[in-house]
Amino acid sequence: MVKRKTASTNEMDGGNYEAKVAEIETIITRIEVGELQLEEVFEQFATAVEYLRQCETFLQQRQQQVNLLIETLNDE
């Protein structure tokens, strides 16, 4: 079973988001160039999927904040 690193998305900040995106890009590159063994491909792929989920949640939270701010400005 693949152990996934689970970080609270509430703790993710913009810098951490950028780091996750960079790591996803690195994983994709390593998979594409074939430098990983098959087992490592699956492990790295699972890690990339988890990072993508964390990034998506982060972006959704920020979108909600933006929507709330826009709504607040419209009410004034």
mmJSON file of the N, C-alpha and C atoms, coordinates in Angstrom:
{"data_MODEL":{"atom_site":{
"group_PDB":["ATOM","ATOM","ATOM","ATOM","ATOM","ATOM","ATOM","ATOM","ATOM","ATOM","ATOM","ATOM","ATOM","ATOM","ATOM","ATOM","ATOM","ATOM","ATOM","ATOM","ATOM","ATOM","ATOM","ATOM","ATOM","ATOM","ATOM","ATOM","ATOM","ATOM","ATOM","ATOM","ATOM","ATOM","ATOM","ATOM","ATOM","ATOM","ATOM","ATOM","ATOM","ATOM","ATOM","ATOM","ATOM","ATOM","ATOM","ATOM","ATOM","ATOM","ATOM","ATOM","ATOM","ATOM","ATOM","ATOM","ATOM","ATOM","ATOM","ATOM","ATOM","ATOM","ATOM","ATOM","ATOM","ATOM","ATOM","ATOM","ATOM","ATOM","ATOM","ATOM","ATOM","ATOM","ATOM","ATOM","ATOM","ATOM","ATOM","ATOM","ATOM","ATOM","ATOM","ATOM","ATOM","ATOM","ATOM","ATOM","ATOM","ATOM","ATOM","ATOM","ATOM","ATOM","ATOM","ATOM","ATOM","ATOM","ATOM","ATOM","ATOM","ATOM","ATOM","ATOM","ATOM","ATOM","ATOM","ATOM","ATOM","ATOM","ATOM","ATOM","ATOM","ATOM","ATOM","ATOM","ATOM","ATOM","ATOM","ATOM","ATOM","ATOM","ATOM","ATOM","ATOM","ATOM","ATOM","ATOM","ATOM","ATOM","ATOM","ATOM","ATOM","ATOM","ATOM","ATOM","ATOM","ATOM","ATOM","ATOM","ATOM","ATOM","ATOM","ATOM","ATOM","ATOM","ATOM","ATOM","ATOM","ATOM","ATOM","ATOM","ATOM","ATOM","ATOM","ATOM","ATOM","ATOM","ATOM","ATOM","ATOM","ATOM","ATOM","ATOM","ATOM","ATOM","ATOM","ATOM","ATOM","ATOM","ATOM","ATOM","ATOM","ATOM","ATOM","ATOM","ATOM","ATOM","ATOM","ATOM","ATOM","ATOM","ATOM","ATOM","ATOM","ATOM","ATOM","ATOM","ATOM","ATOM","ATOM","ATOM","ATOM","ATOM","ATOM","ATOM","ATOM","ATOM","ATOM","ATOM","ATOM","ATOM","ATOM","ATOM","ATOM","ATOM","ATOM","ATOM","ATOM","ATOM","ATOM","ATOM","ATOM","ATOM","ATOM","ATOM","ATOM","ATOM","ATOM","ATOM","ATOM","ATOM","ATOM","ATOM","ATOM","ATOM","ATOM","ATOM"],
"id":[1,2,3,4,5,6,7,8,9,10,11,12,13,14,15,16,17,18,19,20,21,22,23,24,25,26,27,28,29,30,31,32,33,34,35,36,37,38,39,40,41,42,43,44,45,46,47,48,49,50,51,52,53,54,55,56,57,58,59,60,61,62,63,64,65,66,67,68,69,70,71,72,73,74,75,76,77,78,79,80,81,82,83,84,85,86,87,88,89,90,91,92,93,94,95,96,97,98,99,100,101,102,103,104,105,106,107,108,109,110,111,112,113,114,115,116,117,118,119,120,121,122,123,124,125,126,127,128,129,130,131,132,133,134,135,136,137,138,139,140,141,142,143,144,145,146,147,148,149,150,151,152,153,154,155,156,157,158,159,160,161,162,163,164,165,166,167,168,169,170,171,172,173,174,175,176,177,178,179,180,181,182,183,184,185,186,187,188,189,190,191,192,193,194,195,196,197,198,199,200,201,202,203,204,205,206,207,208,209,210,211,212,213,214,215,216,217,218,219,220,221,222,223,224,225,226,227,228],
"type_symbol":["N","C","C","N","C","C","N","C","C","N","C","C","N","C","C","N","C","C","N","C","C","N","C","C","N","C","C","N","C","C","N","C","C","N","C","C","N","C","C","N","C","C","N","C","C","N","C","C","N","C","C","N","C","C","N","C","C","N","C","C","N","C","C","N","C","C","N","C","C","N","C","C","N","C","C","N","C","C","N","C","C","N","C","C","N","C","C","N","C","C","N","C","C","N","C","C","N","C","C","N","C","C","N","C","C","N","C","C","N","C","C","N","C","C","N","C","C","N","C","C","N","C","C","N","C","C","N","C","C","N","C","C","N","C","C","N","C","C","N","C","C","N","C","C","N","C","C","N","C","C","N","C","C","N","C","C","N","C","C","N","C","C","N","C","C","N","C","C","N","C","C","N","C","C","N","C","C","N","C","C","N","C","C","N","C","C","N","C","C","N","C","C","N","C","C","N","C","C","N","C","C","N","C","C","N","C","C","N","C","C","N","C","C","N","C","C","N","C","C","N","C","C","N","C","C","N","C","C"],
"label_atom_id":["N","CA","C","N","CA","C","N","CA","C","N","CA","C","N","CA","C","N","CA","C","N","CA","C","N","CA","C","N","CA","C","N","CA","C","N","CA","C","N","CA","C","N","CA","C","N","CA","C","N","CA","C","N","CA","C","N","CA","C","N","CA","C","N","CA","C","N","CA","C","N","CA","C","N","CA","C","N","CA","C","N","CA","C","N","CA","C","N","CA","C","N","CA","C","N","CA","C","N","CA","C","N","CA","C","N","CA","C","N","CA","C","N","CA","C","N","CA","C","N","CA","C","N","CA","C","N","CA","C","N","CA","C","N","CA","C","N","CA","C","N","CA","C","N","CA","C","N","CA","C","N","CA","C","N","CA","C","N","CA","C","N","CA","C","N","CA","C","N","CA","C","N","CA","C","N","CA","C","N","CA","C","N","CA","C","N","CA","C","N","CA","C","N","CA","C","N","CA","C","N","CA","C","N","CA","C","N","CA","C","N","CA","C","N","CA","C","N","CA","C","N","CA","C","N","CA","C","N","CA","C","N","CA","C","N","CA","C","N","CA","C","N","CA","C","N","CA","C","N","CA","C","N","CA","C","N","CA","C","N","CA","C","N","CA","C"],
"label_alt_id":[null,null,null,null,null,null,null,null,null,null,null,null,null,null,null,null,null,null,null,null,null,null,null,null,null,null,null,null,null,null,null,null,null,null,null,null,null,null,null,null,null,null,null,null,null,null,null,null,null,null,null,null,null,null,null,null,null,null,null,null,null,null,null,null,null,null,null,null,null,null,null,null,null,null,null,null,null,null,null,null,null,null,null,null,null,null,null,null,null,null,null,null,null,null,null,null,null,null,null,null,null,null,null,null,null,null,null,null,null,null,null,null,null,null,null,null,null,null,null,null,null,null,null,null,null,null,null,null,null,null,null,null,null,null,null,null,null,null,null,null,null,null,null,null,null,null,null,null,null,null,null,null,null,null,null,null,null,null,null,null,null,null,null,null,null,null,null,null,null,null,null,null,null,null,null,null,null,null,null,null,null,null,null,null,null,null,null,null,null,null,null,null,null,null,null,null,null,null,null,null,null,null,null,null,null,null,null,null,null,null,null,null,null,null,null,null,null,null,null,null,null,null,null,null,null,null,null,null],
"label_comp_id":["MET","MET","MET","VAL","VAL","VAL","LYS","LYS","LYS","ARG","ARG","ARG","LYS","LYS","LYS","THR","THR","THR","ALA","ALA","ALA","SER","SER","SER","THR","THR","THR","ASN","ASN","ASN","GLU","GLU","GLU","MET","MET","MET","ASP","ASP","ASP","GLY","GLY","GLY","GLY","GLY","GLY","ASN","ASN","ASN","TYR","TYR","TYR","GLU","GLU","GLU","ALA","ALA","ALA","LYS","LYS","LYS","VAL","VAL","VAL","ALA","ALA","ALA","GLU","GLU","GLU","ILE","ILE","ILE","GLU","GLU","GLU","THR","THR","THR","ILE","ILE","ILE","ILE","ILE","ILE","THR","THR","THR","ARG","ARG","ARG","ILE","ILE","ILE","GLU","GLU","GLU","VAL","VAL","VAL","GLY","GLY","GLY","GLU","GLU","GLU","LEU","LEU","LEU","GLN","GLN","GLN","LEU","LEU","LEU","GLU","GLU","GLU","GLU","GLU","GLU","VAL","VAL","VAL","PHE","PHE","PHE","GLU","GLU","GLU","GLN","GLN","GLN","PHE","PHE","PHE","ALA","ALA","ALA","THR","THR","THR","ALA","ALA","ALA","VAL","VAL","VAL","GLU","GLU","GLU","TYR","TYR","TYR","LEU","LEU","LEU","ARG","ARG","ARG","GLN","GLN","GLN","CYS","CYS","CYS","GLU","GLU","GLU","THR","THR","THR","PHE","PHE","PHE","LEU","LEU","LEU","GLN","GLN","GLN","GLN","GLN","GLN","ARG","ARG","ARG","GLN","GLN","GLN","GLN","GLN","GLN","GLN","GLN","GLN","VAL","VAL","VAL","ASN","ASN","ASN","LEU","LEU","LEU","LEU","LEU","LEU","ILE","ILE","ILE","GLU","GLU","GLU","THR","THR","THR","LEU","LEU","LEU","ASN","ASN","ASN","ASP","ASP","ASP","GLU","GLU","GLU"],
"label_asym_id":["A","A","A","A","A","A","A","A","A","A","A","A","A","A","A","A","A","A","A","A","A","A","A","A","A","A","A","A","A","A","A","A","A","A","A","A","A","A","A","A","A","A","A","A","A","A","A","A","A","A","A","A","A","A","A","A","A","A","A","A","A","A","A","A","A","A","A","A","A","A","A","A","A","A","A","A","A","A","A","A","A","A","A","A","A","A","A","A","A","A","A","A","A","A","A","A","A","A","A","A","A","A","A","A","A","A","A","A","A","A","A","A","A","A","A","A","A","A","A","A","A","A","A","A","A","A","A","A","A","A","A","A","A","A","A","A","A","A","A","A","A","A","A","A","A","A","A","A","A","A","A","A","A","A","A","A","A","A","A","A","A","A","A","A","A","A","A","A","A","A","A","A","A","A","A","A","A","A","A","A","A","A","A","A","A","A","A","A","A","A","A","A","A","A","A","A","A","A","A","A","A","A","A","A","A","A","A","A","A","A","A","A","A","A","A","A","A","A","A","A","A","A","A","A","A","A","A","A"],
"label_entity_id":["1","1","1","1","1","1","1","1","1","1","1","1","1","1","1","1","1","1","1","1","1","1","1","1","1","1","1","1","1","1","1","1","1","1","1","1","1","1","1","1","1","1","1","1","1","1","1","1","1","1","1","1","1","1","1","1","1","1","1","1","1","1","1","1","1","1","1","1","1","1","1","1","1","1","1","1","1","1","1","1","1","1","1","1","1","1","1","1","1","1","1","1","1","1","1","1","1","1","1","1","1","1","1","1","1","1","1","1","1","1","1","1","1","1","1","1","1","1","1","1","1","1","1","1","1","1","1","1","1","1","1","1","1","1","1","1","1","1","1","1","1","1","1","1","1","1","1","1","1","1","1","1","1","1","1","1","1","1","1","1","1","1","1","1","1","1","1","1","1","1","1","1","1","1","1","1","1","1","1","1","1","1","1","1","1","1","1","1","1","1","1","1","1","1","1","1","1","1","1","1","1","1","1","1","1","1","1","1","1","1","1","1","1","1","1","1","1","1","1","1","1","1","1","1","1","1","1","1"],
"label_seq_id":[1,1,1,2,2,2,3,3,3,4,4,4,5,5,5,6,6,6,7,7,7,8,8,8,9,9,9,10,10,10,11,11,11,12,12,12,13,13,13,14,14,14,15,15,15,16,16,16,17,17,17,18,18,18,19,19,19,20,20,20,21,21,21,22,22,22,23,23,23,24,24,24,25,25,25,26,26,26,27,27,27,28,28,28,29,29,29,30,30,30,31,31,31,32,32,32,33,33,33,34,34,34,35,35,35,36,36,36,37,37,37,38,38,38,39,39,39,40,40,40,41,41,41,42,42,42,43,43,43,44,44,44,45,45,45,46,46,46,47,47,47,48,48,48,49,49,49,50,50,50,51,51,51,52,52,52,53,53,53,54,54,54,55,55,55,56,56,56,57,57,57,58,58,58,59,59,59,60,60,60,61,61,61,62,62,62,63,63,63,64,64,64,65,65,65,66,66,66,67,67,67,68,68,68,69,69,69,70,70,70,71,71,71,72,72,72,73,73,73,74,74,74,75,75,75,76,76,76],
"pdbx_PDB_ins_code":[null,null,null,null,null,null,null,null,null,null,null,null,null,null,null,null,null,null,null,null,null,null,null,null,null,null,null,null,null,null,null,null,null,null,null,null,null,null,null,null,null,null,null,null,null,null,null,null,null,null,null,null,null,null,null,null,null,null,null,null,null,null,null,null,null,null,null,null,null,null,null,null,null,null,null,null,null,null,null,null,null,null,null,null,null,null,null,null,null,null,null,null,null,null,null,null,null,null,null,null,null,null,null,null,null,null,null,null,null,null,null,null,null,null,null,null,null,null,null,null,null,null,null,null,null,null,null,null,null,null,null,null,null,null,null,null,null,null,null,null,null,null,null,null,null,null,null,null,null,null,null,null,null,null,null,null,null,null,null,null,null,null,null,null,null,null,null,null,null,null,null,null,null,null,null,null,null,null,null,null,null,null,null,null,null,null,null,null,null,null,null,null,null,null,null,null,null,null,null,null,null,null,null,null,null,null,null,null,null,null,null,null,null,null,null,null,null,null,null,null,null,null,null,null,null,null,null,null],
"Cartn_x":[0.845,0.0,0.887,0.503,1.259,0.865,1.871,1.6,1.543,0.501,0.339,0.614,1.312,1.544,0.29,-0.294,-1.503,-1.202,-1.326,-1.153,-2.499,-2.759,-4.007,-3.986,-5.038,-5.083,-5.222,-5.674,-5.743,-4.346,-3.349,-1.985,-1.268,-1.815,-1.156,-1.251,-0.113,-0.11,0.356,0.434,0.811,2.161,3.136,4.462,4.442,3.682,3.556,2.837,1.854,1.145,2.128,2.949,3.943,4.917,5.319,6.228,5.565,4.284,3.557,3.467,3.177,3.096,4.448,5.52,6.867,7.177,6.778,7.011,6.21,4.97,4.15,4.837,5.351,6.045,7.288,8.017,9.206,8.83,7.771,7.31,6.93,6.183,5.755,6.964,7.94,9.154,9.887,10.032,10.733,10.006,8.687,7.913,8.09,8.011,8.095,9.45,10.525,11.854,12.222,11.406,11.617,12.736,13.013,14.109,13.681,12.411,11.894,11.577,11.737,11.285,9.758,9.141,7.683,7.022,7.524,6.939,7.041,8.169,8.347,7.4,7.115,6.172,4.824,4.348,3.054,3.064,4.146,4.251,4.277,5.072,5.184,3.877,3.226,1.949,0.928,0.888,-0.04,0.275,1.548,1.946,1.486,1.685,1.27,-0.235,-1.001,-2.463,-2.86,-2.213,-2.519,-2.179,-1.041,-0.666,-1.669,-2.127,-3.133,-4.42,-4.821,-6.026,-5.847,-4.672,-4.397,-4.419,-3.825,-3.805,-5.211,-6.0,-7.371,-8.176,-8.027,-8.731,-8.281,-6.987,-6.446,-7.059,-7.095,-7.654,-9.153,-9.87,-11.294,-11.535,-10.715,-10.849,-10.572,-9.544,-9.212,-10.306,-10.899,-11.994,-13.185,-13.473,-14.558,-14.267,-13.014,-12.648,-12.823,-12.402,-12.555,-14.032,-14.835,-16.278,-16.906,-16.486,-16.998,-16.592,-15.357,-14.893,-15.666,-15.882,-16.641,-18.072,-18.647,-20.009,-20.068,-19.064,-19.001,-18.883,-18.066,-17.907,-19.223,-19.928,-21.19,-22.278,-22.173,-23.165,-22.947,-21.76,-21.455,-21.967],
"Cartn_y":[-1.179,0.0,1.237,2.225,3.456,4.388,4.871,5.851,7.215,7.929,9.27,10.298,11.324,12.427,13.279,13.434,14.237,15.478,16.593,17.882,18.566,19.212,19.956,21.063,21.128,22.159,23.538,23.608,24.902,25.449,24.564,24.986,25.379,25.035,25.358,26.847,27.444,28.852,28.963,30.175,30.386,29.776,29.923,29.356,27.848,27.275,25.818,25.322,26.08,25.733,25.683,26.714,26.769,25.601,25.247,24.118,22.813,22.653,21.441,21.351,22.471,22.485,22.124,22.67,22.355,20.876,20.317,18.889,18.031,18.413,17.687,17.705,18.859,18.971,18.088,18.037,17.186,15.718,15.315,13.924,13.568,14.444,14.184,14.037,14.908,14.836,13.521,13.137,11.876,10.675,10.708,9.61,9.604,10.777,10.87,10.429,10.765,10.392,8.951,8.299,6.886,6.6,7.529,7.314,6.539,6.184,5.479,4.026,3.183,1.802,1.801,0.731,0.67,0.93,0.329,0.538,2.006,2.637,4.047,4.925,4.521,5.281,5.338,4.199,4.163,4.987,4.887,5.655,7.151,7.548,8.964,9.488,8.661,9.062,9.295,8.4,8.55,9.833,10.128,11.36,12.579,12.555,13.679,13.89,12.807,12.92,13.549,13.144,13.725,15.217,15.588,17.001,17.785,17.199,17.864,18.1,17.125,17.284,18.421,18.471,19.528,20.898,20.973,22.239,22.657,21.695,22.0,22.534,21.905,22.362,23.766,24.01,25.335,26.377,26.085,27.039,27.253,26.197,26.337,27.231,27.059,27.897,29.357,29.593,30.973,31.569,30.763,31.25,31.65,30.868,31.216,32.533,32.739,33.998,35.177,35.004,36.064,36.362,35.321,35.512,36.263,35.922,36.602,38.077,38.354,39.741,40.53,39.928,40.592,40.854,39.88,40.029,41.153,41.228,42.282,43.656,43.761,45.033,45.438,44.474,44.763,45.223,44.776,45.155,46.587,47.107,48.459,49.543],
"Cartn_z":[0.0,0.0,0.0,-0.761,-0.87,0.258,0.984,2.033,1.389,1.678,1.126,2.201,1.802,2.715,2.729,3.897,3.985,4.793,4.151,4.819,4.833,5.925,6.008,4.973,4.174,3.142,3.753,5.007,5.678,5.931,6.029,6.285,5.002,3.853,2.599,2.347,2.038,1.675,0.229,-0.267,-1.654,-1.996,-1.103,-1.344,-1.373,-0.461,-0.426,-1.674,-2.132,-3.369,-4.529,-4.627,-5.704,-5.604,-4.395,-4.202,-4.646,-4.327,-4.738,-6.253,-6.903,-8.366,-8.966,-8.424,-8.918,-8.735,-7.603,-7.351,-8.326,-8.599,-9.575,-10.933,-11.334,-12.614,-12.652,-11.54,-11.452,-11.587,-10.902,-10.966,-12.397,-13.05,-14.425,-15.334,-15.176,-15.994,-15.763,-14.505,-14.192,-14.785,-14.757,-15.343,-16.859,-17.48,-18.933,-19.482,-18.785,-19.29,-18.953,-18.159,-17.869,-16.891,-15.993,-15.053,-13.805,-13.716,-12.545,-12.866,-11.865,-11.975,-11.908,-12.388,-12.468,-11.12,-10.066,-8.735,-8.332,-8.629,-8.31,-9.113,-10.359,-11.183,-10.488,-10.008,-9.333,-8.05,-7.277,-6.036,-6.326,-7.293,-7.644,-8.232,-9.027,-9.596,-8.489,-7.51,-6.378,-5.598,-5.432,-4.753,-5.536,-6.854,-7.702,-7.628,-7.634,-7.546,-6.211,-5.141,-3.831,-3.807,-4.372,-4.437,-5.272,-6.367,-7.197,-6.419,-5.626,-4.795,-3.793,-3.167,-2.203,-2.88,-4.056,-4.799,-5.217,-5.654,-6.062,-4.88,-3.728,-2.53,-2.151,-2.206,-1.911,-2.835,-4.134,-5.097,-4.887,-4.555,-4.281,-3.07,-2.032,-0.837,-1.169,-1.962,-2.34,-3.219,-4.092,-4.934,-4.074,-3.034,-2.124,-1.413,-1.023,-0.368,-1.315,-2.565,-3.559,-3.779,-3.924,-4.12,-2.954,-1.743,-0.556,-0.557,-0.929,-0.99,-2.041,-3.185,-4.245,-3.779,-3.129,-2.607,-1.586,-0.736,0.279,-0.382,-1.416,-2.122,-2.813,-3.36,-4.028,-3.056,-1.808,-0.796,-0.308,-0.479,0.042,-0.842],
"occupancy":[1.0,1.0,1.0,1.0,1.0,1.0,1.0,1.0,1.0,1.0,1.0,1.0,1.0,1.0,1.0,1.0,1.0,1.0,1.0,1.0,1.0,1.0,1.0,1.0,1.0,1.0,1.0,1.0,1.0,1.0,1.0,1.0,1.0,1.0,1.0,1.0,1.0,1.0,1.0,1.0,1.0,1.0,1.0,1.0,1.0,1.0,1.0,1.0,1.0,1.0,1.0,1.0,1.0,1.0,1.0,1.0,1.0,1.0,1.0,1.0,1.0,1.0,1.0,1.0,1.0,1.0,1.0,1.0,1.0,1.0,1.0,1.0,1.0,1.0,1.0,1.0,1.0,1.0,1.0,1.0,1.0,1.0,1.0,1.0,1.0,1.0,1.0,1.0,1.0,1.0,1.0,1.0,1.0,1.0,1.0,1.0,1.0,1.0,1.0,1.0,1.0,1.0,1.0,1.0,1.0,1.0,1.0,1.0,1.0,1.0,1.0,1.0,1.0,1.0,1.0,1.0,1.0,1.0,1.0,1.0,1.0,1.0,1.0,1.0,1.0,1.0,1.0,1.0,1.0,1.0,1.0,1.0,1.0,1.0,1.0,1.0,1.0,1.0,1.0,1.0,1.0,1.0,1.0,1.0,1.0,1.0,1.0,1.0,1.0,1.0,1.0,1.0,1.0,1.0,1.0,1.0,1.0,1.0,1.0,1.0,1.0,1.0,1.0,1.0,1.0,1.0,1.0,1.0,1.0,1.0,1.0,1.0,1.0,1.0,1.0,1.0,1.0,1.0,1.0,1.0,1.0,1.0,1.0,1.0,1.0,1.0,1.0,1.0,1.0,1.0,1.0,1.0,1.0,1.0,1.0,1.0,1.0,1.0,1.0,1.0,1.0,1.0,1.0,1.0,1.0,1.0,1.0,1.0,1.0,1.0,1.0,1.0,1.0,1.0,1.0,1.0,1.0,1.0,1.0,1.0,1.0,1.0,1.0,1.0,1.0,1.0,1.0,1.0],
"B_iso_or_equiv":[0.0,0.0,0.0,0.0,0.0,0.0,0.0,0.0,0.0,0.0,0.0,0.0,0.0,0.0,0.0,0.0,0.0,0.0,0.0,0.0,0.0,0.0,0.0,0.0,0.0,0.0,0.0,0.0,0.0,0.0,0.0,0.0,0.0,0.0,0.0,0.0,0.0,0.0,0.0,0.0,0.0,0.0,0.0,0.0,0.0,0.0,0.0,0.0,0.0,0.0,0.0,0.0,0.0,0.0,0.0,0.0,0.0,0.0,0.0,0.0,0.0,0.0,0.0,0.0,0.0,0.0,0.0,0.0,0.0,0.0,0.0,0.0,0.0,0.0,0.0,0.0,0.0,0.0,0.0,0.0,0.0,0.0,0.0,0.0,0.0,0.0,0.0,0.0,0.0,0.0,0.0,0.0,0.0,0.0,0.0,0.0,0.0,0.0,0.0,0.0,0.0,0.0,0.0,0.0,0.0,0.0,0.0,0.0,0.0,0.0,0.0,0.0,0.0,0.0,0.0,0.0,0.0,0.0,0.0,0.0,0.0,0.0,0.0,0.0,0.0,0.0,0.0,0.0,0.0,0.0,0.0,0.0,0.0,0.0,0.0,0.0,0.0,0.0,0.0,0.0,0.0,0.0,0.0,0.0,0.0,0.0,0.0,0.0,0.0,0.0,0.0,0.0,0.0,0.0,0.0,0.0,0.0,0.0,0.0,0.0,0.0,0.0,0.0,0.0,0.0,0.0,0.0,0.0,0.0,0.0,0.0,0.0,0.0,0.0,0.0,0.0,0.0,0.0,0.0,0.0,0.0,0.0,0.0,0.0,0.0,0.0,0.0,0.0,0.0,0.0,0.0,0.0,0.0,0.0,0.0,0.0,0.0,0.0,0.0,0.0,0.0,0.0,0.0,0.0,0.0,0.0,0.0,0.0,0.0,0.0,0.0,0.0,0.0,0.0,0.0,0.0,0.0,0.0,0.0,0.0,0.0,0.0,0.0,0.0,0.0,0.0,0.0,0.0],
"pdbx_formal_charge":[null,null,null,null,null,null,null,null,null,null,null,null,null,null,null,null,null,null,null,null,null,null,null,null,null,null,null,null,null,null,null,null,null,null,null,null,null,null,null,null,null,null,null,null,null,null,null,null,null,null,null,null,null,null,null,null,null,null,null,null,null,null,null,null,null,null,null,null,null,null,null,null,null,null,null,null,null,null,null,null,null,null,null,null,null,null,null,null,null,null,null,null,null,null,null,null,null,null,null,null,null,null,null,null,null,null,null,null,null,null,null,null,null,null,null,null,null,null,null,null,null,null,null,null,null,null,null,null,null,null,null,null,null,null,null,null,null,null,null,null,null,null,null,null,null,null,null,null,null,null,null,null,null,null,null,null,null,null,null,null,null,null,null,null,null,null,null,null,null,null,null,null,null,null,null,null,null,null,null,null,null,null,null,null,null,null,null,null,null,null,null,null,null,null,null,null,null,null,null,null,null,null,null,null,null,null,null,null,null,null,null,null,null,null,null,null,null,null,null,null,null,null,null,null,null,null,null,null],
"auth_seq_id":[1,1,1,2,2,2,3,3,3,4,4,4,5,5,5,6,6,6,7,7,7,8,8,8,9,9,9,10,10,10,11,11,11,12,12,12,13,13,13,14,14,14,15,15,15,16,16,16,17,17,17,18,18,18,19,19,19,20,20,20,21,21,21,22,22,22,23,23,23,24,24,24,25,25,25,26,26,26,27,27,27,28,28,28,29,29,29,30,30,30,31,31,31,32,32,32,33,33,33,34,34,34,35,35,35,36,36,36,37,37,37,38,38,38,39,39,39,40,40,40,41,41,41,42,42,42,43,43,43,44,44,44,45,45,45,46,46,46,47,47,47,48,48,48,49,49,49,50,50,50,51,51,51,52,52,52,53,53,53,54,54,54,55,55,55,56,56,56,57,57,57,58,58,58,59,59,59,60,60,60,61,61,61,62,62,62,63,63,63,64,64,64,65,65,65,66,66,66,67,67,67,68,68,68,69,69,69,70,70,70,71,71,71,72,72,72,73,73,73,74,74,74,75,75,75,76,76,76],
"auth_comp_id":["MET","MET","MET","VAL","VAL","VAL","LYS","LYS","LYS","ARG","ARG","ARG","LYS","LYS","LYS","THR","THR","THR","ALA","ALA","ALA","SER","SER","SER","THR","THR","THR","ASN","ASN","ASN","GLU","GLU","GLU","MET","MET","MET","ASP","ASP","ASP","GLY","GLY","GLY","GLY","GLY","GLY","ASN","ASN","ASN","TYR","TYR","TYR","GLU","GLU","GLU","ALA","ALA","ALA","LYS","LYS","LYS","VAL","VAL","VAL","ALA","ALA","ALA","GLU","GLU","GLU","ILE","ILE","ILE","GLU","GLU","GLU","THR","THR","THR","ILE","ILE","ILE","ILE","ILE","ILE","THR","THR","THR","ARG","ARG","ARG","ILE","ILE","ILE","GLU","GLU","GLU","VAL","VAL","VAL","GLY","GLY","GLY","GLU","GLU","GLU","LEU","LEU","LEU","GLN","GLN","GLN","LEU","LEU","LEU","GLU","GLU","GLU","GLU","GLU","GLU","VAL","VAL","VAL","PHE","PHE","PHE","GLU","GLU","GLU","GLN","GLN","GLN","PHE","PHE","PHE","ALA","ALA","ALA","THR","THR","THR","ALA","ALA","ALA","VAL","VAL","VAL","GLU","GLU","GLU","TYR","TYR","TYR","LEU","LEU","LEU","ARG","ARG","ARG","GLN","GLN","GLN","CYS","CYS","CYS","GLU","GLU","GLU","THR","THR","THR","PHE","PHE","PHE","LEU","LEU","LEU","GLN","GLN","GLN","GLN","GLN","GLN","ARG","ARG","ARG","GLN","GLN","GLN","GLN","GLN","GLN","GLN","GLN","GLN","VAL","VAL","VAL","ASN","ASN","ASN","LEU","LEU","LEU","LEU","LEU","LEU","ILE","ILE","ILE","GLU","GLU","GLU","THR","THR","THR","LEU","LEU","LEU","ASN","ASN","ASN","ASP","ASP","ASP","GLU","GLU","GLU"],
"auth_asym_id":["A","A","A","A","A","A","A","A","A","A","A","A","A","A","A","A","A","A","A","A","A","A","A","A","A","A","A","A","A","A","A","A","A","A","A","A","A","A","A","A","A","A","A","A","A","A","A","A","A","A","A","A","A","A","A","A","A","A","A","A","A","A","A","A","A","A","A","A","A","A","A","A","A","A","A","A","A","A","A","A","A","A","A","A","A","A","A","A","A","A","A","A","A","A","A","A","A","A","A","A","A","A","A","A","A","A","A","A","A","A","A","A","A","A","A","A","A","A","A","A","A","A","A","A","A","A","A","A","A","A","A","A","A","A","A","A","A","A","A","A","A","A","A","A","A","A","A","A","A","A","A","A","A","A","A","A","A","A","A","A","A","A","A","A","A","A","A","A","A","A","A","A","A","A","A","A","A","A","A","A","A","A","A","A","A","A","A","A","A","A","A","A","A","A","A","A","A","A","A","A","A","A","A","A","A","A","A","A","A","A","A","A","A","A","A","A","A","A","A","A","A","A","A","A","A","A","A","A"],
"auth_atom_id":["N","CA","C","N","CA","C","N","CA","C","N","CA","C","N","CA","C","N","CA","C","N","CA","C","N","CA","C","N","CA","C","N","CA","C","N","CA","C","N","CA","C","N","CA","C","N","CA","C","N","CA","C","N","CA","C","N","CA","C","N","CA","C","N","CA","C","N","CA","C","N","CA","C","N","CA","C","N","CA","C","N","CA","C","N","CA","C","N","CA","C","N","CA","C","N","CA","C","N","CA","C","N","CA","C","N","CA","C","N","CA","C","N","CA","C","N","CA","C","N","CA","C","N","CA","C","N","CA","C","N","CA","C","N","CA","C","N","CA","C","N","CA","C","N","CA","C","N","CA","C","N","CA","C","N","CA","C","N","CA","C","N","CA","C","N","CA","C","N","CA","C","N","CA","C","N","CA","C","N","CA","C","N","CA","C","N","CA","C","N","CA","C","N","CA","C","N","CA","C","N","CA","C","N","CA","C","N","CA","C","N","CA","C","N","CA","C","N","CA","C","N","CA","C","N","CA","C","N","CA","C","N","CA","C","N","CA","C","N","CA","C","N","CA","C","N","CA","C","N","CA","C","N","CA","C","N","CA","C","N","CA","C","N","CA","C"],
"pdbx_PDB_model_num":[1,1,1,1,1,1,1,1,1,1,1,1,1,1,1,1,1,1,1,1,1,1,1,1,1,1,1,1,1,1,1,1,1,1,1,1,1,1,1,1,1,1,1,1,1,1,1,1,1,1,1,1,1,1,1,1,1,1,1,1,1,1,1,1,1,1,1,1,1,1,1,1,1,1,1,1,1,1,1,1,1,1,1,1,1,1,1,1,1,1,1,1,1,1,1,1,1,1,1,1,1,1,1,1,1,1,1,1,1,1,1,1,1,1,1,1,1,1,1,1,1,1,1,1,1,1,1,1,1,1,1,1,1,1,1,1,1,1,1,1,1,1,1,1,1,1,1,1,1,1,1,1,1,1,1,1,1,1,1,1,1,1,1,1,1,1,1,1,1,1,1,1,1,1,1,1,1,1,1,1,1,1,1,1,1,1,1,1,1,1,1,1,1,1,1,1,1,1,1,1,1,1,1,1,1,1,1,1,1,1,1,1,1,1,1,1,1,1,1,1,1,1,1,1,1,1,1,1]
}}}
